[in-house]
Amino acid sequence: MENKKSSLSWFLLGLKNGIPICLGYFAVSFALGIAARNTGLNAMQSFLMSATMVASAGEFAAISLIGSSAGILEMIGTTFIVNMRYMLMSMSMSQKLSEDTKPAHRFFLSYCVTDEIFGLSSAVTGKLCPFYTYGITLISVSGWCLGTVLGVMLGNILPPVISGAMGVAMYGMFLAIIIPPSRKNHFILALVVLSMAASALFACVPILSKISSGFRVIILTVLIAGIASIIKPVRVEE
């Protein structure tokens, strides 16, 4: 059975499956590094920010606040709101772990929750082996931090058009995550289409468009996941 692999096998598989995320992270974080440099951050400061936060929306928001000389409380509050969706992802991922998973693994997995890493980890059939997520995280975060540092050091060499276009890689990475399970499960495909339609609605309707991107993700996640759990709940086998 697939879930009977050794921890090393799961870790190596995570490294392999995390390569697309690593490439996407590198492209996006390169643009992030350019923005950090323009704000006055050096390579070490930018590296520490990327290594500890690992959140594109949160880091871009933090850079904007730093550039506007915002206060500490404003920075903490904004970052908390923008990254609040990771709390929902953490709760969901905890349900993929077996009951005998050690507290240490649960603690370290809390660092490994990003949109893309969560997507790959959740797609595992059966229970999640922590070492699979560790493998994804190691290569993904490495690409994220490397891209940030190179963006700070070399960003001014590239033309603005090219450096700005590198952010498109993030969308391709998302497609690589959602398309395979959508092809296998029509219900997941319907949820993906519903999520896209609802997200477009939030972006176009004047009142809804005023909601911050972080809160949009939280609202849509709770709403759509709640509907899905009612329509087609996951049956836990004894």
PDB file of C-alpha atoms in Angstrom:
ATOM      1  CA  MET A   1       0.000   0.000   0.000  1.00  0.00           C
ATOM      2  CA  GLU A   2       1.149   3.563  -0.749  1.00  0.00           C
ATOM      3  CA  ASN A   3       0.918   4.726   2.841  1.00  0.00           C
ATOM      4  CA  LYS A   4       3.247   1.915   3.965  1.00  0.00           C
ATOM      5  CA  LYS A   5       6.280   3.686   2.500  1.00  0.00           C
ATOM      6  CA  SER A   6       9.209   4.466   4.765  1.00  0.00           C
ATOM      7  CA  SER A   7       9.744   7.955   6.102  1.00  0.00           C
ATOM      8  CA  LEU A   8      12.721   8.387   3.759  1.00  0.00           C
ATOM      9  CA  SER A   9      10.635   7.357   0.744  1.00  0.00           C
ATOM     10  CA  TRP A  10       7.933   9.862   1.679  1.00  0.00           C
ATOM     11  CA  PHE A  11      10.568  12.579   2.176  1.00  0.00           C
ATOM     12  CA  LEU A  12      12.150  11.944  -1.233  1.00  0.00           C
ATOM     13  CA  LEU A  13       8.718  11.905  -2.862  1.00  0.00           C
ATOM     14  CA  GLY A  14       7.995  15.244  -1.220  1.00  0.00           C
ATOM     15  CA  LEU A  15      11.226  16.671  -2.613  1.00  0.00           C
ATOM     16  CA  LYS A  16      10.253  15.483  -6.091  1.00  0.00           C
ATOM     17  CA  ASN A  17       6.673  16.719  -5.972  1.00  0.00           C
ATOM     18  CA  GLY A  18       7.763  20.040  -4.513  1.00  0.00           C
ATOM     19  CA  ILE A  19       9.930  20.983  -7.514  1.00  0.00           C
ATOM     20  CA  PRO A  20       7.088  22.829  -9.354  1.00  0.00           C
ATOM     21  CA  ILE A  21       6.326  24.762  -6.169  1.00  0.00           C
ATOM     22  CA  CYS A  22      10.002  25.605  -5.768  1.00  0.00           C
ATOM     23  CA  LEU A  23      10.166  27.043  -9.285  1.00  0.00           C
ATOM     24  CA  GLY A  24       6.990  29.036  -8.801  1.00  0.00           C
ATOM     25  CA  TYR A  25       8.152  30.310  -5.433  1.00  0.00           C
ATOM     26  CA  PHE A  26      11.501  31.359  -6.914  1.00  0.00           C
ATOM     27  CA  ALA A  27       9.828  33.487  -9.583  1.00  0.00           C
ATOM     28  CA  VAL A  28       7.413  35.185  -7.195  1.00  0.00           C
ATOM     29  CA  SER A  29       9.973  35.739  -4.429  1.00  0.00           C
ATOM     30  CA  PHE A  30      12.362  37.291  -6.933  1.00  0.00           C
ATOM     31  CA  ALA A  31       9.796  40.036  -7.486  1.00  0.00           C
ATOM     32  CA  LEU A  32       9.366  40.177  -3.717  1.00  0.00           C
ATOM     33  CA  GLY A  33      13.101  40.725  -3.286  1.00  0.00           C
ATOM     34  CA  ILE A  34      13.012  43.621  -5.735  1.00  0.00           C
ATOM     35  CA  ALA A  35      10.193  45.230  -3.763  1.00  0.00           C
ATOM     36  CA  ALA A  36      12.110  44.658  -0.505  1.00  0.00           C
ATOM     37  CA  ARG A  37      15.217  46.294  -1.946  1.00  0.00           C
ATOM     38  CA  ASN A  38      13.229  49.313  -3.111  1.00  0.00           C
ATOM     39  CA  THR A  39      11.889  49.650   0.438  1.00  0.00           C
ATOM     40  CA  GLY A  40      15.388  49.694   1.909  1.00  0.00           C
ATOM     41  CA  LEU A  41      15.752  46.106   3.145  1.00  0.00           C
ATOM     42  CA  ASN A  42      19.070  44.346   2.591  1.00  0.00           C
ATOM     43  CA  ALA A  43      19.593  40.725   1.544  1.00  0.00           C
ATOM     44  CA  MET A  44      19.874  39.338   5.094  1.00  0.00           C
ATOM     45  CA  GLN A  45      16.767  41.137   6.336  1.00  0.00           C
ATOM     46  CA  SER A  46      14.791  39.976   3.308  1.00  0.00           C
ATOM     47  CA  PHE A  47      16.044  36.406   3.751  1.00  0.00           C
ATOM     48  CA  LEU A  48      14.972  36.309   7.394  1.00  0.00           C
ATOM     49  CA  MET A  49      11.544  37.691   6.497  1.00  0.00           C
ATOM     50  CA  SER A  50      11.004  35.050   3.801  1.00  0.00           C
ATOM     51  CA  ALA A  51      12.387  32.207   5.913  1.00  0.00           C
ATOM     52  CA  THR A  52      10.169  32.985   8.888  1.00  0.00           C
ATOM     53  CA  MET A  53       6.931  34.026   7.169  1.00  0.00           C
ATOM     54  CA  VAL A  54       6.818  32.155   3.817  1.00  0.00           C
ATOM     55  CA  ALA A  55       3.710  34.018   2.682  1.00  0.00           C
ATOM     56  CA  SER A  56       3.590  36.098  -0.483  1.00  0.00           C
ATOM     57  CA  ALA A  57       0.560  38.215   0.433  1.00  0.00           C
ATOM     58  CA  GLY A  58       1.786  38.669   4.000  1.00  0.00           C
ATOM     59  CA  GLU A  59       5.287  39.670   2.944  1.00  0.00           C
ATOM     60  CA  PHE A  60       4.155  42.076   0.237  1.00  0.00           C
ATOM     61  CA  ALA A  61       1.828  43.649   2.804  1.00  0.00           C
ATOM     62  CA  ALA A  62       4.676  43.864   5.310  1.00  0.00           C
ATOM     63  CA  ILE A  63       6.951  45.526   2.752  1.00  0.00           C
ATOM     64  CA  SER A  64       4.253  48.069   1.930  1.00  0.00           C
ATOM     65  CA  LEU A  65       3.820  48.856   5.625  1.00  0.00           C
ATOM     66  CA  ILE A  66       7.563  49.183   6.142  1.00  0.00           C
ATOM     67  CA  GLY A  67       7.767  51.545   3.173  1.00  0.00           C
ATOM     68  CA  SER A  68       4.999  53.699   4.629  1.00  0.00           C
ATOM     69  CA  SER A  69       6.686  53.771   8.075  1.00  0.00           C
ATOM     70  CA  ALA A  70       3.719  52.035   9.725  1.00  0.00           C
ATOM     71  CA  GLY A  71       3.753  51.248  13.431  1.00  0.00           C
ATOM     72  CA  ILE A  72       4.505  47.850  14.947  1.00  0.00           C
ATOM     73  CA  LEU A  73       0.916  47.202  16.025  1.00  0.00           C
ATOM     74  CA  GLU A  74      -0.360  48.012  12.543  1.00  0.00           C
ATOM     75  CA  MET A  75       2.157  45.614  11.022  1.00  0.00           C
ATOM     76  CA  ILE A  76       1.248  42.815  13.428  1.00  0.00           C
ATOM     77  CA  GLY A  77      -2.475  43.316  12.952  1.00  0.00           C
ATOM     78  CA  THR A  78      -2.305  43.434   9.151  1.00  0.00           C
ATOM     79  CA  THR A  79      -0.037  40.406   8.926  1.00  0.00           C
ATOM     80  CA  PHE A  80      -2.309  38.447  11.261  1.00  0.00           C
ATOM     81  CA  ILE A  81      -5.398  39.219   9.196  1.00  0.00           C
ATOM     82  CA  VAL A  82      -3.764  38.499   5.835  1.00  0.00           C
ATOM     83  CA  ASN A  83      -2.349  35.165   7.061  1.00  0.00           C
ATOM     84  CA  MET A  84      -5.368  34.110   9.103  1.00  0.00           C
ATOM     85  CA  ARG A  85      -6.419  31.580   6.454  1.00  0.00           C
ATOM     86  CA  TYR A  86      -3.467  29.402   7.433  1.00  0.00           C
ATOM     87  CA  MET A  87      -5.237  28.653  10.705  1.00  0.00           C
ATOM     88  CA  LEU A  88      -8.035  27.003   8.719  1.00  0.00           C
ATOM     89  CA  MET A  89      -5.535  25.066   6.621  1.00  0.00           C
ATOM     90  CA  SER A  90      -3.727  23.894   9.753  1.00  0.00           C
ATOM     91  CA  MET A  91      -6.941  22.571  11.257  1.00  0.00           C
ATOM     92  CA  SER A  92      -7.748  20.768   8.019  1.00  0.00           C
ATOM     93  CA  MET A  93      -4.263  19.270   7.729  1.00  0.00           C
ATOM     94  CA  SER A  94      -4.427  18.023  11.302  1.00  0.00           C
ATOM     95  CA  GLN A  95      -7.318  15.794  10.239  1.00  0.00           C
ATOM     96  CA  LYS A  96      -5.034  14.097   7.706  1.00  0.00           C
ATOM     97  CA  LEU A  97      -2.626  12.970  10.415  1.00  0.00           C
ATOM     98  CA  SER A  98      -2.976   9.679  12.223  1.00  0.00           C
ATOM     99  CA  GLU A  99      -3.952   9.803  15.879  1.00  0.00           C
ATOM    100  CA  ASP A 100      -0.542   8.518  17.009  1.00  0.00           C
ATOM    101  CA  THR A 101       1.358  11.353  15.279  1.00  0.00           C
ATOM    102  CA  LYS A 102       3.805  12.786  17.808  1.00  0.00           C
ATOM    103  CA  PRO A 103       3.280  16.357  19.103  1.00  0.00           C
ATOM    104  CA  ALA A 104       6.717  17.319  17.759  1.00  0.00           C
ATOM    105  CA  HIS A 105       5.605  16.523  14.206  1.00  0.00           C
ATOM    106  CA  ARG A 106       2.398  18.493  14.681  1.00  0.00           C
ATOM    107  CA  PHE A 107       4.454  21.433  15.912  1.00  0.00           C
ATOM    108  CA  PHE A 108       6.906  21.418  12.998  1.00  0.00           C
ATOM    109  CA  LEU A 109       4.126  20.894  10.452  1.00  0.00           C
ATOM    110  CA  SER A 110       2.641  24.215  11.553  1.00  0.00           C
ATOM    111  CA  TYR A 111       5.579  25.879   9.794  1.00  0.00           C
ATOM    112  CA  CYS A 112       4.865  23.930   6.611  1.00  0.00           C
ATOM    113  CA  VAL A 113       1.413  25.368   5.918  1.00  0.00           C
ATOM    114  CA  THR A 114       1.264  27.453   2.755  1.00  0.00           C
ATOM    115  CA  ASP A 115      -1.421  27.402   0.074  1.00  0.00           C
ATOM    116  CA  GLU A 116       0.590  25.179  -2.254  1.00  0.00           C
ATOM    117  CA  ILE A 117       2.165  22.870   0.332  1.00  0.00           C
ATOM    118  CA  PHE A 118      -1.238  22.436   1.953  1.00  0.00           C
ATOM    119  CA  GLY A 119      -2.727  21.551  -1.437  1.00  0.00           C
ATOM    120  CA  LEU A 120      -0.186  18.806  -2.130  1.00  0.00           C
ATOM    121  CA  SER A 121      -0.337  17.444   1.416  1.00  0.00           C
ATOM    122  CA  SER A 122      -4.131  17.317   1.381  1.00  0.00           C
ATOM    123  CA  ALA A 123      -4.126  15.434  -1.925  1.00  0.00           C
ATOM    124  CA  VAL A 124      -2.386  12.422  -0.361  1.00  0.00           C
ATOM    125  CA  THR A 125      -4.571   9.333  -0.301  1.00  0.00           C
ATOM    126  CA  GLY A 126      -5.167   8.162   3.260  1.00  0.00           C
ATOM    127  CA  LYS A 127      -3.232   9.520   6.212  1.00  0.00           C
ATOM    128  CA  LEU A 128      -0.470  12.074   5.758  1.00  0.00           C
ATOM    129  CA  CYS A 129       3.122  11.187   6.591  1.00  0.00           C
ATOM    130  CA  PRO A 130       4.809  14.288   8.064  1.00  0.00           C
ATOM    131  CA  PHE A 131       8.030  13.539   6.188  1.00  0.00           C
ATOM    132  CA  TYR A 132       6.220  13.978   2.862  1.00  0.00           C
ATOM    133  CA  THR A 133       5.307  17.532   3.838  1.00  0.00           C
ATOM    134  CA  TYR A 134       8.822  18.107   5.190  1.00  0.00           C
ATOM    135  CA  GLY A 135      10.252  17.197   1.775  1.00  0.00           C
ATOM    136  CA  ILE A 136       7.894  19.573  -0.033  1.00  0.00           C
ATOM    137  CA  THR A 137       8.657  22.325   2.439  1.00  0.00           C
ATOM    138  CA  LEU A 138      12.445  21.956   2.293  1.00  0.00           C
ATOM    139  CA  ILE A 139      12.717  22.402  -1.457  1.00  0.00           C
ATOM    140  CA  SER A 140       9.889  24.948  -1.702  1.00  0.00           C
ATOM    141  CA  VAL A 141      11.130  27.243   1.057  1.00  0.00           C
ATOM    142  CA  SER A 142      14.665  26.972  -0.330  1.00  0.00           C
ATOM    143  CA  GLY A 143      13.420  28.303  -3.663  1.00  0.00           C
ATOM    144  CA  TRP A 144      11.430  31.008  -1.885  1.00  0.00           C
ATOM    145  CA  CYS A 145      14.379  32.257   0.156  1.00  0.00           C
ATOM    146  CA  LEU A 146      16.865  31.996  -2.722  1.00  0.00           C
ATOM    147  CA  GLY A 147      14.571  33.979  -5.011  1.00  0.00           C
ATOM    148  CA  THR A 148      14.142  36.679  -2.384  1.00  0.00           C
ATOM    149  CA  VAL A 149      17.881  37.106  -1.857  1.00  0.00           C
ATOM    150  CA  LEU A 150      18.651  37.149  -5.586  1.00  0.00           C
ATOM    151  CA  GLY A 151      15.835  39.637  -6.117  1.00  0.00           C
ATOM    152  CA  VAL A 152      17.486  41.977  -3.638  1.00  0.00           C
ATOM    153  CA  MET A 153      20.969  41.500  -5.066  1.00  0.00           C
ATOM    154  CA  LEU A 154      20.285  41.257  -8.809  1.00  0.00           C
ATOM    155  CA  GLY A 155      16.804  42.672  -9.277  1.00  0.00           C
ATOM    156  CA  ASN A 156      17.928  45.931 -10.854  1.00  0.00           C
ATOM    157  CA  ILE A 157      19.710  44.043 -13.641  1.00  0.00           C
ATOM    158  CA  LEU A 158      16.491  42.690 -15.168  1.00  0.00           C
ATOM    159  CA  PRO A 159      14.092  44.931 -17.133  1.00  0.00           C
ATOM    160  CA  PRO A 160      10.937  45.815 -15.144  1.00  0.00           C
ATOM    161  CA  VAL A 161       8.742  43.996 -17.682  1.00  0.00           C
ATOM    162  CA  ILE A 162      10.579  40.692 -17.189  1.00  0.00           C
ATOM    163  CA  SER A 163      10.803  40.905 -13.403  1.00  0.00           C
ATOM    164  CA  GLY A 164       7.109  41.777 -13.143  1.00  0.00           C
ATOM    165  CA  ALA A 165       6.092  38.953 -15.493  1.00  0.00           C
ATOM    166  CA  MET A 166       7.775  36.374 -13.262  1.00  0.00           C
ATOM    167  CA  GLY A 167       4.774  36.549 -10.938  1.00  0.00           C
ATOM    168  CA  VAL A 168       2.689  34.749 -13.561  1.00  0.00           C
ATOM    169  CA  ALA A 169       4.478  31.529 -12.595  1.00  0.00           C
ATOM    170  CA  MET A 170       2.396  31.432  -9.399  1.00  0.00           C
ATOM    171  CA  TYR A 171      -0.798  30.895 -11.398  1.00  0.00           C
ATOM    172  CA  GLY A 172       0.753  28.038 -13.355  1.00  0.00           C
ATOM    173  CA  MET A 173       1.808  26.448 -10.076  1.00  0.00           C
ATOM    174  CA  PHE A 174      -1.751  26.634  -8.734  1.00  0.00           C
ATOM    175  CA  LEU A 175      -3.072  24.996 -11.912  1.00  0.00           C
ATOM    176  CA  ALA A 176      -0.542  22.178 -11.560  1.00  0.00           C
ATOM    177  CA  ILE A 177      -1.920  21.491  -8.071  1.00  0.00           C
ATOM    178  CA  ILE A 178      -5.676  21.603  -8.741  1.00  0.00           C
ATOM    179  CA  ILE A 179      -5.939  20.029 -12.203  1.00  0.00           C
ATOM    180  CA  PRO A 180      -4.840  16.408 -11.399  1.00  0.00           C
ATOM    181  CA  PRO A 181      -7.347  15.834  -8.530  1.00  0.00           C
ATOM    182  CA  SER A 182     -10.062  17.667 -10.502  1.00  0.00           C
ATOM    183  CA  ARG A 183      -9.650  15.255 -13.395  1.00  0.00           C
ATOM    184  CA  LYS A 184     -10.058  12.284 -11.082  1.00  0.00           C
ATOM    185  CA  ASN A 185     -12.998  13.589  -9.047  1.00  0.00           C
ATOM    186  CA  HIS A 186     -15.888  15.498 -10.648  1.00  0.00           C
ATOM    187  CA  PHE A 187     -17.035  16.771  -7.265  1.00  0.00           C
ATOM    188  CA  ILE A 188     -13.644  18.425  -6.680  1.00  0.00           C
ATOM    189  CA  LEU A 189     -13.867  19.888 -10.182  1.00  0.00           C
ATOM    190  CA  ALA A 190     -17.269  21.382  -9.346  1.00  0.00           C
ATOM    191  CA  LEU A 191     -15.820  22.895  -6.157  1.00  0.00           C
ATOM    192  CA  VAL A 192     -12.921  24.412  -8.096  1.00  0.00           C
ATOM    193  CA  VAL A 193     -15.312  25.992 -10.616  1.00  0.00           C
ATOM    194  CA  LEU A 194     -17.533  27.222  -7.781  1.00  0.00           C
ATOM    195  CA  SER A 195     -14.522  28.704  -5.992  1.00  0.00           C
ATOM    196  CA  MET A 196     -13.385  30.525  -9.131  1.00  0.00           C
ATOM    197  CA  ALA A 197     -16.868  31.900  -9.760  1.00  0.00           C
ATOM    198  CA  ALA A 198     -17.265  33.029  -6.151  1.00  0.00           C
ATOM    199  CA  SER A 199     -13.825  34.648  -6.160  1.00  0.00           C
ATOM    200  CA  ALA A 200     -14.676  36.534  -9.352  1.00  0.00           C
ATOM    201  CA  LEU A 201     -17.935  37.649  -7.755  1.00  0.00           C
ATOM    202  CA  PHE A 202     -16.067  39.028  -4.745  1.00  0.00           C
ATOM    203  CA  ALA A 203     -13.710  40.909  -7.079  1.00  0.00           C
ATOM    204  CA  CYS A 204     -16.470  42.452  -9.254  1.00  0.00           C
ATOM    205  CA  VAL A 205     -19.285  43.331  -6.845  1.00  0.00           C
ATOM    206  CA  PRO A 206     -18.538  46.813  -5.428  1.00  0.00           C
ATOM    207  CA  ILE A 207     -19.387  46.017  -1.793  1.00  0.00           C
ATOM    208  CA  LEU A 208     -17.636  42.643  -1.753  1.00  0.00           C
ATOM    209  CA  SER A 209     -14.545  43.954  -3.546  1.00  0.00           C
ATOM    210  CA  LYS A 210     -13.768  46.182  -0.549  1.00  0.00           C
ATOM    211  CA  ILE A 211     -13.081  43.086   1.590  1.00  0.00           C
ATOM    212  CA  SER A 212      -9.352  42.406   1.929  1.00  0.00           C
ATOM    213  CA  SER A 213      -7.869  39.458   0.042  1.00  0.00           C
ATOM    214  CA  GLY A 214      -7.058  37.603   3.263  1.00  0.00           C
ATOM    215  CA  PHE A 215     -10.627  37.854   4.543  1.00  0.00           C
ATOM    216  CA  ARG A 216     -11.967  36.845   1.119  1.00  0.00           C
ATOM    217  CA  VAL A 217     -10.009  33.609   1.290  1.00  0.00           C
ATOM    218  CA  ILE A 218     -11.244  32.920   4.815  1.00  0.00           C
ATOM    219  CA  ILE A 219     -14.903  33.606   3.948  1.00  0.00           C
ATOM    220  CA  LEU A 220     -14.857  31.555   0.750  1.00  0.00           C
ATOM    221  CA  THR A 221     -12.930  28.700   2.371  1.00  0.00           C
ATOM    222  CA  VAL A 222     -15.343  28.379   5.285  1.00  0.00           C
ATOM    223  CA  LEU A 223     -18.409  28.794   3.061  1.00  0.00           C
ATOM    224  CA  ILE A 224     -17.453  26.418   0.241  1.00  0.00           C
ATOM    225  CA  ALA A 225     -15.780  23.845   2.496  1.00  0.00           C
ATOM    226  CA  GLY A 226     -18.848  23.892   4.752  1.00  0.00           C
ATOM    227  CA  ILE A 227     -21.177  23.308   1.803  1.00  0.00           C
ATOM    228  CA  ALA A 228     -18.954  20.494   0.525  1.00  0.00           C
ATOM    229  CA  SER A 229     -18.832  18.799   3.942  1.00  0.00           C
ATOM    230  CA  ILE A 230     -22.636  18.815   4.099  1.00  0.00           C
ATOM    231  CA  ILE A 231     -23.199  17.595   0.545  1.00  0.00           C
ATOM    232  CA  LYS A 232     -20.448  14.990   0.486  1.00  0.00           C
ATOM    233  CA  PRO A 233     -18.877  14.362   3.918  1.00  0.00           C
ATOM    234  CA  VAL A 234     -15.764  12.201   4.178  1.00  0.00           C
ATOM    235  CA  ARG A 235     -16.557   8.867   5.782  1.00  0.00           C
ATOM    236  CA  VAL A 236     -13.886   7.861   8.258  1.00  0.00           C
ATOM    237  CA  GLU A 237     -13.391   4.111   8.199  1.00  0.00           C
ATOM    238  CA  GLU A 238     -12.884   2.340  11.483  1.00  0.00           C
TER     239      GLU A 238
END
